[in-house]
PDB file of C-alpha atoms in Angstrom:
ATOM      1  CA  MET A   1     210.992 192.494  12.168  1.00 32.00           C
ATOM      2  CA  ILE A   2     207.305 192.418  13.088  1.00 29.00           C
ATOM      3  CA  ALA A   3     207.000 188.926  11.678  1.00 28.00           C
ATOM      4  CA  ARG A   4     210.116 187.830  13.583  1.00 33.00           C
ATOM      5  CA  ALA A   5     208.760 189.063  16.921  1.00 33.00           C
ATOM      6  CA  LEU A   6     205.392 187.446  16.258  1.00 34.00           C
ATOM      7  CA  VAL A   7     207.076 184.171  15.288  1.00 34.00           C
ATOM      8  CA  VAL A   8     209.058 184.180  18.533  1.00 38.00           C
ATOM      9  CA  PHE A   9     205.881 184.795  20.476  1.00 42.00           C
ATOM     10  CA  THR A  10     203.972 182.195  18.495  1.00 40.00           C
ATOM     11  CA  LEU A  11     206.611 179.626  19.255  1.00 40.00           C
ATOM     12  CA  LEU A  12     206.520 180.564  22.919  1.00 41.00           C
ATOM     13  CA  LEU A  13     202.801 179.985  23.211  1.00 39.00           C
ATOM     14  CA  ALA A  14     202.486 177.050  20.846  1.00 34.00           C
ATOM     15  CA  LEU A  15     205.382 175.115  22.409  1.00 31.00           C
ATOM     16  CA  ALA A  16     204.798 172.177  20.122  1.00 28.00           C
ATOM     17  CA  LEU A  17     207.046 169.713  21.878  1.00 27.00           C
ATOM     18  CA  VAL A  18     206.344 166.125  22.818  1.00 27.00           C
ATOM     19  CA  GLY A  19     205.995 165.640  26.615  1.00 32.00           C
ATOM     20  CA  CYS A  20     207.370 162.854  28.735  1.00 31.00           C
ATOM     21  CA  GLY A  21     204.982 160.349  30.272  1.00 34.00           C
ATOM     22  CA  ALA A  22     206.452 159.958  33.780  1.00 38.00           C
ATOM     23  CA  GLU A  23     204.076 160.182  36.758  1.00 41.00           C
ATOM     24  CA  PRO A  24     204.566 163.409  38.762  1.00 41.00           C
ATOM     25  CA  THR A  25     205.654 163.312  42.367  1.00 44.00           C
ATOM     26  CA  GLU A  26     203.915 165.320  45.108  1.00 42.00           C
ATOM     27  CA  GLN A  27     206.910 167.675  45.119  1.00 41.00           C
ATOM     28  CA  GLU A  28     206.495 168.365  41.390  1.00 44.00           C
ATOM     29  CA  LEU A  29     202.836 169.239  41.886  1.00 42.00           C
ATOM     30  CA  ALA A  30     203.410 171.614  44.800  1.00 41.00           C
ATOM     31  CA  GLY A  31     202.736 175.282  44.095  1.00 42.00           C
ATOM     32  CA  ALA A  32     201.939 174.846  40.414  1.00 70.00           C
ATOM     33  CA  GLY A  33     198.932 174.619  38.188  1.00 86.00           C
ATOM     34  CA  GLY A  34     195.520 176.057  38.937  1.00 92.00           C
ATOM     35  CA  SER A  35     192.263 175.200  40.644  1.00 94.00           C
ATOM     36  CA  SER A  36     190.425 175.103  37.302  1.00 96.00           C
ATOM     37  CA  PRO A  37     191.236 175.029  33.583  1.00 96.00           C
ATOM     38  CA  ARG A  38     190.396 178.730  33.276  1.00 96.00           C
ATOM     39  CA  ALA A  39     192.494 179.650  36.336  1.00 96.00           C
ATOM     40  CA  VAL A  40     195.664 178.047  34.976  1.00 96.00           C
ATOM     41  CA  VAL A  41     195.282 179.720  31.558  1.00 94.00           C
ATOM     42  CA  GLU A  42     194.681 183.128  33.156  1.00 95.00           C
ATOM     43  CA  SER A  43     197.630 182.678  35.491  1.00 95.00           C
ATOM     44  CA  PHE A  44     199.895 181.625  32.620  1.00 93.00           C
ATOM     45  CA  LEU A  45     198.910 184.661  30.518  1.00 93.00           C
ATOM     46  CA  GLU A  46     199.442 186.981  33.496  1.00 94.00           C
ATOM     47  CA  ASP A  47     202.910 185.559  34.116  1.00 94.00           C
ATOM     48  CA  LEU A  48     203.732 185.667  30.404  1.00 93.00           C
ATOM     49  CA  ASN A  49     202.831 189.379  30.284  1.00 94.00           C
ATOM     50  CA  LEU A  50     204.977 189.995  33.374  1.00 95.00           C
ATOM     51  CA  ALA A  51     207.898 188.117  31.824  1.00 95.00           C
ATOM     52  CA  MET A  52     207.670 190.043  28.551  1.00 93.00           C
ATOM     53  CA  ALA A  53     207.568 193.335  30.455  1.00 93.00           C
ATOM     54  CA  ASP A  54     210.510 192.506  32.744  1.00 95.00           C
ATOM     55  CA  PRO A  55     213.264 195.078  32.116  1.00 92.00           C
ATOM     56  CA  GLU A  56     215.835 192.450  33.189  1.00 94.00           C
ATOM     57  CA  LEU A  57     214.722 189.868  30.601  1.00 94.00           C
ATOM     58  CA  ALA A  58     217.937 190.353  28.635  1.00 93.00           C
ATOM     59  CA  GLN A  59     219.813 188.847  31.607  1.00 95.00           C
ATOM     60  CA  PRO A  60     220.231 185.037  31.536  1.00 95.00           C
ATOM     61  CA  ASN A  61     219.330 184.645  35.220  1.00 96.00           C
ATOM     62  CA  ALA A  62     216.059 186.572  34.790  1.00 96.00           C
ATOM     63  CA  ARG A  63     215.156 184.400  31.796  1.00 95.00           C
ATOM     64  CA  ARG A  64     215.890 181.232  33.795  1.00 95.00           C
ATOM     65  CA  VAL A  65     213.594 182.408  36.595  1.00 96.00           C
ATOM     66  CA  TRP A  66     210.805 183.256  34.146  1.00 96.00           C
ATOM     67  CA  ALA A  67     211.253 180.011  32.206  1.00 95.00           C
ATOM     68  CA  GLU A  68     210.904 178.065  35.464  1.00 95.00           C
ATOM     69  CA  ARG A  69     207.847 180.037  36.544  1.00 95.00           C
ATOM     70  CA  LEU A  70     206.120 179.743  33.167  1.00 95.00           C
ATOM     71  CA  ALA A  71     206.955 176.044  32.845  1.00 95.00           C
ATOM     72  CA  GLY A  72     205.299 175.545  36.249  1.00 95.00           C
ATOM     73  CA  HIS A  73     201.945 176.187  34.569  1.00 96.00           C
ATOM     74  CA  PHE A  74     202.440 173.078  32.419  1.00 95.00           C
ATOM     75  CA  ALA A  75     201.778 169.471  33.339  1.00 94.00           C
ATOM     76  CA  PRO A  76     204.620 168.071  35.466  1.00 93.00           C
ATOM     77  CA  SER A  77     205.606 165.529  32.799  1.00 92.00           C
ATOM     78  CA  GLU A  78     206.088 168.372  30.276  1.00 93.00           C
ATOM     79  CA  ARG A  79     208.001 170.862  32.430  1.00 93.00           C
ATOM     80  CA  ALA A  80     211.578 169.968  31.526  1.00 93.00           C
ATOM     81  CA  ASP A  81     210.871 170.348  27.814  1.00 93.00           C
ATOM     82  CA  GLN A  82     208.792 173.486  28.383  1.00 93.00           C
ATOM     83  CA  ARG A  83     211.467 175.069  30.575  1.00 95.00           C
ATOM     84  CA  ALA A  84     214.068 174.643  27.823  1.00 94.00           C
ATOM     85  CA  ALA A  85     211.736 175.831  25.046  1.00 93.00           C
ATOM     86  CA  ILE A  86     210.482 178.822  27.033  1.00 94.00           C
ATOM     87  CA  GLY A  87     214.046 179.813  27.941  1.00 95.00           C
ATOM     88  CA  GLU A  88     215.029 179.789  24.266  1.00 94.00           C
ATOM     89  CA  MET A  89     211.937 181.731  23.236  1.00 91.00           C
ATOM     90  CA  LEU A  90     212.469 184.350  25.953  1.00 94.00           C
ATOM     91  CA  ALA A  91     216.070 184.798  24.808  1.00 94.00           C
ATOM     92  CA  GLY A  92     214.905 185.308  21.236  1.00 91.00           C
ATOM     93  CA  PHE A  93     212.164 187.679  22.372  1.00 90.00           C
ATOM     94  CA  ALA A  94     214.587 189.727  24.491  1.00 92.00           C
ATOM     95  CA  ALA A  95     217.064 189.990  21.612  1.00 90.00           C
ATOM     96  CA  SER A  96     214.457 190.975  19.030  1.00 87.00           C
ATOM     97  CA  THR A  97     212.773 193.582  21.237  1.00 86.00           C
ATOM     98  CA  ALA A  98     216.087 195.178  22.202  1.00 83.00           C
ATOM     99  CA  SER A  99     216.966 195.856  18.539  1.00 86.00           C
ATOM    100  CA  PRO A 100     213.703 196.527  16.694  1.00 88.00           C
ATOM    101  CA  ALA A 101     213.402 197.698  13.092  1.00 85.00           C
ATOM    102  CA  VAL A 102     211.597 200.833  14.294  1.00 90.00           C
ATOM    103  CA  GLY A 103     212.510 202.905  17.335  1.00 92.00           C
ATOM    104  CA  SER A 104     214.734 201.849  20.188  1.00 91.00           C
ATOM    105  CA  LYS A 105     212.590 199.206  21.923  1.00 89.00           C
ATOM    106  CA  ALA A 106     209.627 196.954  21.262  1.00 90.00           C
ATOM    107  CA  THR A 107     207.068 195.542  23.673  1.00 90.00           C
ATOM    108  CA  LEU A 108     204.587 192.722  23.323  1.00 90.00           C
ATOM    109  CA  GLU A 109     201.444 192.423  25.429  1.00 92.00           C
ATOM    110  CA  ILE A 110     198.451 190.089  25.561  1.00 92.00           C
ATOM    111  CA  THR A 111     195.106 191.558  26.517  1.00 94.00           C
ATOM    112  CA  TYR A 112     191.785 189.754  26.817  1.00 95.00           C
ATOM    113  CA  SER A 113     188.384 190.229  28.408  1.00 95.00           C
ATOM    114  CA  GLY A 114     188.207 186.816  30.076  1.00 94.00           C
ATOM    115  CA  THR A 115     188.373 183.085  29.503  1.00 95.00           C
ATOM    116  CA  GLU A 116     185.711 180.574  28.651  1.00 95.00           C
ATOM    117  CA  LEU A 117     185.577 176.824  29.068  1.00 96.00           C
ATOM    118  CA  ILE A 118     184.906 175.478  25.559  1.00 94.00           C
ATOM    119  CA  GLU A 119     184.744 171.821  26.496  1.00 94.00           C
ATOM    120  CA  GLN A 120     185.717 169.487  29.294  1.00 95.00           C
ATOM    121  CA  GLN A 121     185.902 165.713  29.110  1.00 95.00           C
ATOM    122  CA  GLY A 122     187.305 163.859  32.057  1.00 91.00           C
ATOM    123  CA  GLY A 123     190.669 165.319  32.992  1.00 95.00           C
ATOM    124  CA  ARG A 124     191.063 167.384  29.820  1.00 96.00           C
ATOM    125  CA  ALA A 125     189.605 170.773  28.968  1.00 96.00           C
ATOM    126  CA  LEU A 126     189.901 173.422  26.278  1.00 94.00           C
ATOM    127  CA  VAL A 127     189.901 177.097  27.314  1.00 95.00           C
ATOM    128  CA  ARG A 128     189.195 179.973  24.950  1.00 93.00           C
ATOM    129  CA  VAL A 129     190.831 183.339  25.574  1.00 93.00           C
ATOM    130  CA  VAL A 130     187.938 185.759  24.969  1.00 93.00           C
ATOM    131  CA  ASN A 131     188.843 188.775  22.839  1.00 92.00           C
ATOM    132  CA  GLY A 132     192.517 187.835  23.079  1.00 91.00           C
ATOM    133  CA  VAL A 133     194.707 190.393  21.353  1.00 92.00           C
ATOM    134  CA  LEU A 134     198.440 190.475  20.925  1.00 90.00           C
ATOM    135  CA  THR A 135     199.831 194.025  20.696  1.00 93.00           C
ATOM    136  CA  LEU A 136     203.324 194.788  19.447  1.00 90.00           C
ATOM    137  CA  ARG A 137     204.496 198.341  20.117  1.00 92.00           C
ATOM    138  CA  PHE A 138     207.619 200.053  18.833  1.00 92.00           C
ATOM    139  CA  LEU A 139     208.872 202.759  21.203  1.00 92.00           C
ATOM    140  CA  ASP A 140     211.333 205.636  21.007  1.00 93.00           C
ATOM    141  CA  ASP A 141     213.988 206.426  23.622  1.00 92.00           C
ATOM    142  CA  GLU A 142     211.409 208.224  25.795  1.00 94.00           C
ATOM    143  CA  GLY A 143     208.957 205.315  25.701  1.00 90.00           C
ATOM    144  CA  GLU A 144     206.556 206.994  23.283  1.00 95.00           C
ATOM    145  CA  VAL A 145     204.760 204.684  20.852  1.00 95.00           C
ATOM    146  CA  LEU A 146     206.005 205.124  17.298  1.00 95.00           C
ATOM    147  CA  ARG A 147     204.072 202.251  15.728  1.00 94.00           C
ATOM    148  CA  GLU A 148     201.630 199.645  16.959  1.00 94.00           C
ATOM    149  CA  ARG A 149     200.498 196.348  15.438  1.00 91.00           C
ATOM    150  CA  THR A 150     197.755 194.096  16.783  1.00 91.00           C
ATOM    151  CA  GLY A 151     196.525 190.631  15.944  1.00 89.00           C
ATOM    152  CA  GLY A 152     194.020 188.157  17.298  1.00 86.00           C
ATOM    153  CA  LEU A 153     195.709 185.830  19.785  1.00 80.00           C
ATOM    154  CA  THR A 154     194.103 182.657  18.449  1.00 72.00           C
ATOM    155  CA  GLU A 155     195.098 183.497  14.875  1.00 73.00           C
ATOM    156  CA  VAL A 156     198.655 184.426  15.818  1.00 71.00           C
ATOM    157  CA  ILE A 157     199.329 181.219  17.739  1.00 67.00           C
ATOM    158  CA  GLY A 158     197.541 179.091  15.169  1.00 62.00           C
ATOM    159  CA  GLN A 159     195.148 177.356  17.564  1.00 63.00           C
ATOM    160  CA  ALA A 160     192.706 175.712  15.141  1.00 62.00           C
ATOM    161  CA  SER A 161     190.702 174.415  18.111  1.00 68.00           C
ATOM    162  CA  GLY A 162     190.045 177.991  19.232  1.00 76.00           C
ATOM    163  CA  GLY A 163     191.425 177.374  22.701  1.00 87.00           C
ATOM    164  CA  LEU A 164     194.320 176.351  24.889  1.00 91.00           C
ATOM    165  CA  PRO A 165     194.433 172.738  26.102  1.00 93.00           C
ATOM    166  CA  THR A 166     194.614 171.942  29.815  1.00 95.00           C
ATOM    167  CA  LEU A 167     195.036 168.727  31.756  1.00 95.00           C
ATOM    168  CA  GLN A 168     194.079 167.705  35.282  1.00 96.00           C
ATOM    169  CA  VAL A 169     196.798 165.976  37.286  1.00 94.00           C
ATOM    170  CA  GLY A 170     195.874 165.128  40.846  1.00 91.00           C
ATOM    171  CA  GLY A 171     193.644 167.948  42.072  1.00 91.00           C
ATOM    172  CA  SER A 172     195.230 170.668  39.930  1.00 95.00           C
ATOM    173  CA  TRP A 173     194.867 171.833  36.329  1.00 97.00           C
ATOM    174  CA  PHE A 174     197.831 172.515  34.063  1.00 97.00           C
ATOM    175  CA  MET A 175     198.483 173.808  30.586  1.00 93.00           C
ATOM    176  CA  THR A 176     199.447 171.024  28.192  1.00 92.00           C
ATOM    177  CA  GLU A 177     200.918 170.644  24.740  1.00 85.00           C
ATOM    178  CA  GLY A 178     197.829 168.950  23.437  1.00 72.00           C
TER     179      GLY A 178
END
């Protein structure tokens, strides 16, 4: 079960889909992305933690809202694919955490001490999540931790580059598939 939850999370973060190449409209850019490569990665991780902690995540409407919000961190040309992939991954995550192998509930959280710009060339940048740790906790009915597993974020998501890729579109930075 631990491996299953980690696989779901890995798929959520890796999101290895091929993006579309259409130029974004001003409307698509509004209210999304970040002011810097580091800002968009930090914002994405914050929203991902909030989504995984949402007690309503088992509800389809809540997952749709979170999928939309999380996809908004990605480049406009990738959002439709990301929205669908994130929605599927959140559904799998909600199902697996509601029926864990140990206890009555499982939680997954990402912690880190900061982000670091590894490299930036033109409108592309690679951001490292410093001391990124993924923590899976199995809880009893009262919310007490029965078992806890941790793993390095970079290792879990399989980022050989050591960072998360970002892309500048217009004046904003976005997460990207690669």
